[in-house]
Amino acid sequence: MKWSLSVVALLLIACNRKEENLIKPAVRNITASVYASGIVKSRNQYQVFSTVNGIISQKLVSEGDIVKQGDVLMVLANETPKLNTENARIAATYSSVAFGSDRLNEYRINSDLARKKMQNDSALFQRQQYLWNEGIGTRNELEQRELAWKNSQTAYQASVLQYNNLVRQIDFAAQQSLKNLQISNSVNSDYFIKARQNGKVYNILKEQGEMVNTQAPVAVIGDQEEFLMELQVDEYDIGKIRPGQKVFVTMDSYQGQVFDAVVTKIQPIMDDRSRKFKVEASFTSRPQPLFPNLTVEANILISTKEKALIIPRSYLLDDNTVLLKNGETRKVTIGLKDYQQVEIVSGLSKDDLIKKPSR
């Protein structure tokens, strides 16, 4: 008797389970969205790199400090560049026109003397020529006066050329020395690691006394007030994403809360390793406070339909077939779908009974 009761109970349970797997399509709103995960980033967040290798001699900022564009963050040991800059400064000063004025004065005086001698020899030659025309003096005296005048004329022209050449040499040397000083100053400035823009120091990656190179970042800086999300979207879904779409965001740091955002940018190249696209979204409602690198999960709203005929996705076979109560299969046309439900466009009515296929 007890055995018979047990069998009946088992049969009733089995029947109930079968009935539980039978459902009718429901009419309700459905929203299609694309899932994405990502992190929070400060707007304009960037890594600071050194342009030269060296050892940090001074660290001038700490995490949390507010900096302005051009502020020095760290100083690298740079004795050799300092000495080179000082040498270039001395050379630029020595090569300047002011320091070349003594030589210029010497050449100018020589040129003036040559000009006066030329003028004097010219007057003597003209006088000797006048006397020769009057029958006074010898041809030899006339030729000597003429030769002296021509020689002094040549000497004066040479002195003018020498003076002009010296001016050009001094000017060239001054410009070259100044350019070398600018180059040395530029090289020397490479040993001062500076902020590229205004922002907040979120992370210091190197400490005083440590070695830095051009490959590893030394700090992370970003906007102190504005934040965005950097989302990873699968290549399968990227064609559905457009700027301006709404985003619903959840965060482990603020469990149980949903925050609104909007898609602002789609990076037009896929990451070869992850096979994902980078999508940026900005908060329209955001938690306080926010910090870079917080993890987020997001649903990007693709479309919404009211009063749609829907069934659970688990009741679909091969994405286009359902199993009727009598065991027959029926082809259906699907529309919007999310991670739990799918819209039935045609092939079922709200009165049809379907059952969940066994997996």
XYZ file of C-alpha atoms in Angstrom:
359
model
C 0.000 0.000 0.000
C 2.800 2.377 0.941
C 4.573 1.449 -2.316
C 1.459 2.366 -4.360
C 1.150 5.747 -2.630
C 4.788 6.515 -3.387
C 4.325 5.757 -7.084
C 1.259 7.995 -7.265
C 3.166 10.824 -5.556
C 6.044 10.542 -7.998
C 3.658 10.600 -10.960
C 1.956 13.728 -9.624
C 5.317 15.473 -9.156
C 6.379 14.547 -12.690
C 3.110 15.876 -14.104
C 3.482 19.106 -12.169
C 7.028 19.533 -13.453
C 5.785 19.031 -16.997
C 3.080 21.633 -16.426
C 5.644 24.024 -14.969
C 7.593 23.914 -18.252
C 4.513 24.962 -20.236
C 4.043 28.692 -20.796
C 2.167 31.110 -23.028
C 3.845 34.061 -24.750
C 3.461 37.276 -22.747
C 2.777 40.808 -23.965
C 5.117 43.335 -22.387
C 7.810 45.857 -23.206
C 11.232 44.633 -24.298
C 14.528 46.434 -24.484
C 17.476 45.296 -26.596
C 20.911 46.146 -25.273
C 24.562 45.260 -25.718
C 26.606 44.218 -22.720
C 30.034 45.746 -22.160
C 32.547 45.781 -19.343
C 35.192 48.372 -18.692
C 36.811 50.811 -16.305
C 36.410 54.384 -15.141
C 39.031 56.844 -16.361
C 39.635 60.471 -15.591
C 38.980 62.634 -18.640
C 42.236 63.433 -20.453
C 43.989 60.844 -18.303
C 47.513 60.164 -19.495
C 50.754 58.538 -18.436
C 53.780 60.749 -17.922
C 57.030 59.579 -19.534
C 60.583 60.837 -19.320
C 62.242 61.746 -22.616
C 65.685 60.710 -21.314
C 67.141 58.015 -19.096
C 68.345 59.028 -15.658
C 68.074 58.853 -11.883
C 65.411 60.860 -10.049
C 67.194 63.425 -7.887
C 64.035 65.267 -6.778
C 60.348 64.311 -6.586
C 58.330 67.524 -6.353
C 54.730 66.204 -6.258
C 52.715 63.599 -4.385
C 49.625 61.576 -5.237
C 46.524 63.753 -4.991
C 48.336 67.002 -5.804
C 46.795 69.414 -8.320
C 49.237 70.501 -11.020
C 49.191 72.969 -13.886
C 50.549 72.595 -17.389
C 54.325 72.967 -17.326
C 54.729 72.271 -13.602
C 57.865 70.248 -12.831
C 56.992 66.847 -11.382
C 60.440 65.304 -11.078
C 64.050 66.327 -11.665
C 66.648 63.906 -13.008
C 70.331 64.070 -12.150
C 71.933 66.044 -14.998
C 75.418 67.302 -14.119
C 76.853 66.814 -17.616
C 74.017 68.642 -19.418
C 74.307 71.451 -16.852
C 78.010 71.861 -17.588
C 77.361 71.732 -21.334
C 74.722 74.435 -20.967
C 77.078 76.621 -18.951
C 79.818 76.183 -21.563
C 77.345 77.093 -24.295
C 76.289 80.191 -22.332
C 79.919 81.308 -21.939
C 80.590 80.693 -25.634
C 77.459 82.643 -26.594
C 78.537 85.574 -24.416
C 82.121 85.571 -25.721
C 80.945 85.314 -29.328
C 78.488 88.174 -29.033
C 78.946 91.377 -31.026
C 79.639 93.285 -27.795
C 82.655 91.110 -27.031
C 83.818 91.482 -30.660
C 83.682 95.268 -30.565
C 87.430 95.639 -29.787
C 88.405 93.724 -32.900
C 85.842 95.644 -34.928
C 87.230 98.954 -33.652
C 90.751 97.878 -34.600
C 89.666 96.996 -38.143
C 87.596 100.179 -38.382
C 90.612 102.324 -37.384
C 92.831 100.526 -39.903
C 90.213 101.105 -42.578
C 89.970 104.818 -41.702
C 93.775 105.170 -41.865
C 93.821 103.413 -45.238
C 91.093 105.733 -46.516
C 92.955 108.853 -45.372
C 96.207 107.611 -46.915
C 94.353 106.902 -50.175
C 92.898 110.427 -50.153
C 96.334 111.924 -49.443
C 98.041 109.881 -52.179
C 95.263 110.884 -54.568
C 95.879 114.575 -53.820
C 99.656 114.161 -54.277
C 99.135 112.354 -57.579
C 96.815 115.089 -58.875
C 99.341 117.751 -57.841
C 102.196 115.874 -59.530
C 100.089 115.504 -62.658
C 99.362 119.240 -62.677
C 103.108 119.966 -62.387
C 103.838 117.498 -65.199
C 101.313 119.260 -67.377
C 103.156 122.517 -66.622
C 106.461 120.908 -67.616
C 107.709 120.570 -64.091
C 109.104 117.319 -62.663
C 110.018 113.998 -64.207
C 107.890 111.132 -65.549
C 109.376 108.866 -62.909
C 108.036 111.125 -60.143
C 104.615 111.137 -61.795
C 104.570 107.347 -62.095
C 105.689 106.947 -58.458
C 102.822 109.191 -57.297
C 100.339 107.264 -59.426
C 101.613 103.909 -58.137
C 101.416 105.096 -54.535
C 97.824 106.269 -55.078
C 96.771 102.950 -56.661
C 98.454 100.944 -53.885
C 96.725 102.957 -51.174
C 93.429 102.570 -53.044
C 93.889 98.786 -53.087
C 94.874 98.783 -49.412
C 91.749 100.741 -48.480
C 89.470 98.388 -50.429
C 91.147 95.411 -48.731
C 90.635 96.967 -45.289
C 86.931 97.493 -46.030
C 86.590 93.842 -47.092
C 88.412 92.678 -43.962
C 86.130 94.761 -41.762
C 82.961 93.464 -43.453
C 84.218 89.871 -43.250
C 84.905 90.299 -39.543
C 81.382 91.654 -38.997
C 79.921 88.594 -40.764
C 82.181 86.203 -38.823
C 81.246 87.709 -35.471
C 77.555 87.710 -36.377
C 77.712 84.067 -37.544
C 79.638 82.977 -34.444
C 77.157 84.793 -32.203
C 74.159 83.173 -33.908
C 75.794 79.744 -33.857
C 76.691 80.053 -30.171
C 73.169 81.232 -29.365
C 71.714 78.266 -31.240
C 74.047 75.901 -29.370
C 72.884 77.487 -26.121
C 69.250 76.934 -27.125
C 70.019 73.296 -27.937
C 71.802 72.852 -24.608
C 68.888 74.457 -22.782
C 66.503 72.138 -24.610
C 68.565 69.079 -23.675
C 68.829 70.332 -20.111
C 65.048 70.825 -19.927
C 64.590 67.136 -20.820
C 65.863 66.352 -17.331
C 62.846 68.170 -15.861
C 59.750 65.948 -16.152
C 56.759 68.298 -16.494
C 52.965 68.086 -16.531
C 51.553 68.176 -20.044
C 48.260 69.747 -18.929
C 46.288 70.796 -15.865
C 45.043 67.971 -13.691
C 45.368 65.785 -10.623
C 48.252 63.424 -9.883
C 46.528 60.056 -9.452
C 49.578 57.833 -9.260
C 53.335 58.171 -8.766
C 55.111 55.172 -10.247
C 58.723 56.110 -9.474
C 60.386 57.378 -6.320
C 63.437 59.537 -5.657
C 66.657 57.659 -6.340
C 65.070 55.235 -8.800
C 66.162 54.877 -12.403
C 63.763 55.996 -15.128
C 63.807 55.361 -18.869
C 61.813 56.415 -21.890
C 59.755 53.196 -21.977
C 58.142 53.137 -18.521
C 55.692 55.769 -17.196
C 56.571 57.688 -14.042
C 53.129 59.078 -13.136
C 49.439 59.169 -14.097
C 47.627 62.515 -14.386
C 44.041 63.323 -15.338
C 41.170 65.722 -14.832
C 40.210 66.101 -11.180
C 36.454 66.521 -11.761
C 35.387 64.880 -15.027
C 35.354 61.119 -15.580
C 34.400 58.793 -18.415
C 34.088 55.068 -18.984
C 36.226 53.052 -21.335
C 34.104 50.067 -22.388
C 35.075 46.930 -24.296
C 32.478 45.875 -26.883
C 32.665 42.575 -28.747
C 33.175 42.757 -32.516
C 29.893 40.864 -32.928
C 27.989 43.787 -31.374
C 29.972 46.833 -32.483
C 27.802 47.415 -35.565
C 24.855 48.185 -33.285
C 26.626 50.913 -31.305
C 26.153 54.593 -32.148
C 27.211 57.808 -30.364
C 24.353 59.203 -28.294
C 22.917 55.843 -27.196
C 21.931 55.541 -23.542
C 23.999 53.382 -21.226
C 22.960 51.850 -17.899
C 25.925 51.311 -15.615
C 26.462 49.200 -12.501
C 29.580 49.174 -10.357
C 30.923 46.863 -7.675
C 31.821 49.962 -5.661
C 28.160 51.073 -5.615
C 26.212 47.819 -5.478
C 22.482 47.981 -6.048
C 22.662 51.305 -7.885
C 22.277 52.007 -11.608
C 23.817 55.105 -13.183
C 22.965 56.725 -16.505
C 25.508 57.473 -19.199
C 25.697 58.099 -22.939
C 27.996 56.791 -25.676
C 30.346 59.585 -26.788
C 33.016 57.930 -28.916
C 33.725 54.686 -30.766
C 37.355 53.929 -31.486
C 37.410 52.846 -35.151
C 39.904 49.994 -34.817
C 39.620 46.594 -33.179
C 42.143 45.245 -30.706
C 43.690 42.214 -32.413
C 44.245 40.299 -29.193
C 40.908 40.773 -27.437
C 38.813 41.092 -30.638
C 36.997 43.987 -28.998
C 36.395 47.658 -29.752
C 36.960 50.489 -27.304
C 33.854 52.605 -26.692
C 33.816 55.722 -24.507
C 30.777 56.782 -22.506
C 30.193 59.811 -20.273
C 28.105 59.831 -17.104
C 24.865 61.813 -17.125
C 24.291 60.787 -13.514
C 27.303 59.633 -11.550
C 28.268 58.502 -8.093
C 30.369 60.587 -5.756
C 33.243 60.139 -5.418
C 34.743 58.470 -8.485
C 38.246 57.107 -8.949
C 40.193 55.961 -12.021
C 40.307 52.219 -12.743
C 37.046 51.344 -10.956
C 35.388 48.457 -12.829
C 31.986 48.892 -14.461
C 29.416 46.740 -16.222
C 27.245 48.451 -18.786
C 24.206 47.756 -20.926
C 24.103 49.938 -24.022
C 20.484 50.526 -25.042
C 19.964 49.618 -28.696
C 16.160 49.817 -29.054
C 12.877 49.480 -27.117
C 9.494 48.109 -28.160
C 6.245 48.362 -26.226
C 3.614 45.591 -26.044
C 5.780 43.030 -27.761
C 4.968 39.309 -27.769
C 7.852 37.732 -25.885
C 9.045 34.375 -24.569
C 12.101 33.406 -22.517
C 15.186 32.804 -24.645
C 15.569 29.389 -23.012
C 12.392 28.280 -24.859
C 13.983 28.786 -28.289
C 15.480 25.988 -30.343
C 18.206 26.978 -32.826
C 17.176 30.648 -32.496
C 14.119 30.247 -34.757
C 12.053 27.259 -33.517
C 9.767 26.570 -30.533
C 8.406 23.320 -29.107
C 4.612 23.170 -28.843
C 2.703 21.443 -26.051
C 1.957 18.426 -28.255
C 5.637 17.928 -29.011
C 5.602 19.443 -32.486
C 8.092 22.134 -33.502
C 7.182 25.405 -35.172
C 9.304 27.980 -36.971
C 9.069 31.521 -35.619
C 10.421 34.921 -36.611
C 12.188 36.745 -33.824
C 12.750 40.463 -33.303
C 14.353 42.231 -30.382
C 16.068 40.197 -27.718
C 17.942 40.738 -24.512
C 19.798 38.302 -22.315
C 16.608 36.726 -20.954
C 13.752 37.380 -23.381
C 13.112 37.423 -27.101
C 10.366 39.034 -29.180
C 8.247 36.785 -31.402
C 7.326 38.695 -34.547
C 5.385 35.863 -36.208
C 4.684 32.144 -35.778
C 3.024 32.256 -32.331
C 0.009 33.847 -30.709
C -0.407 34.815 -27.077
C -2.688 31.790 -26.568
C -0.255 29.140 -27.813
C 1.270 26.839 -25.223
C 4.942 26.058 -25.623
C 7.243 24.020 -23.492
C 10.847 24.338 -22.544
C 13.084 22.055 -24.593
C 15.322 19.663 -22.704
C 19.002 20.534 -23.039
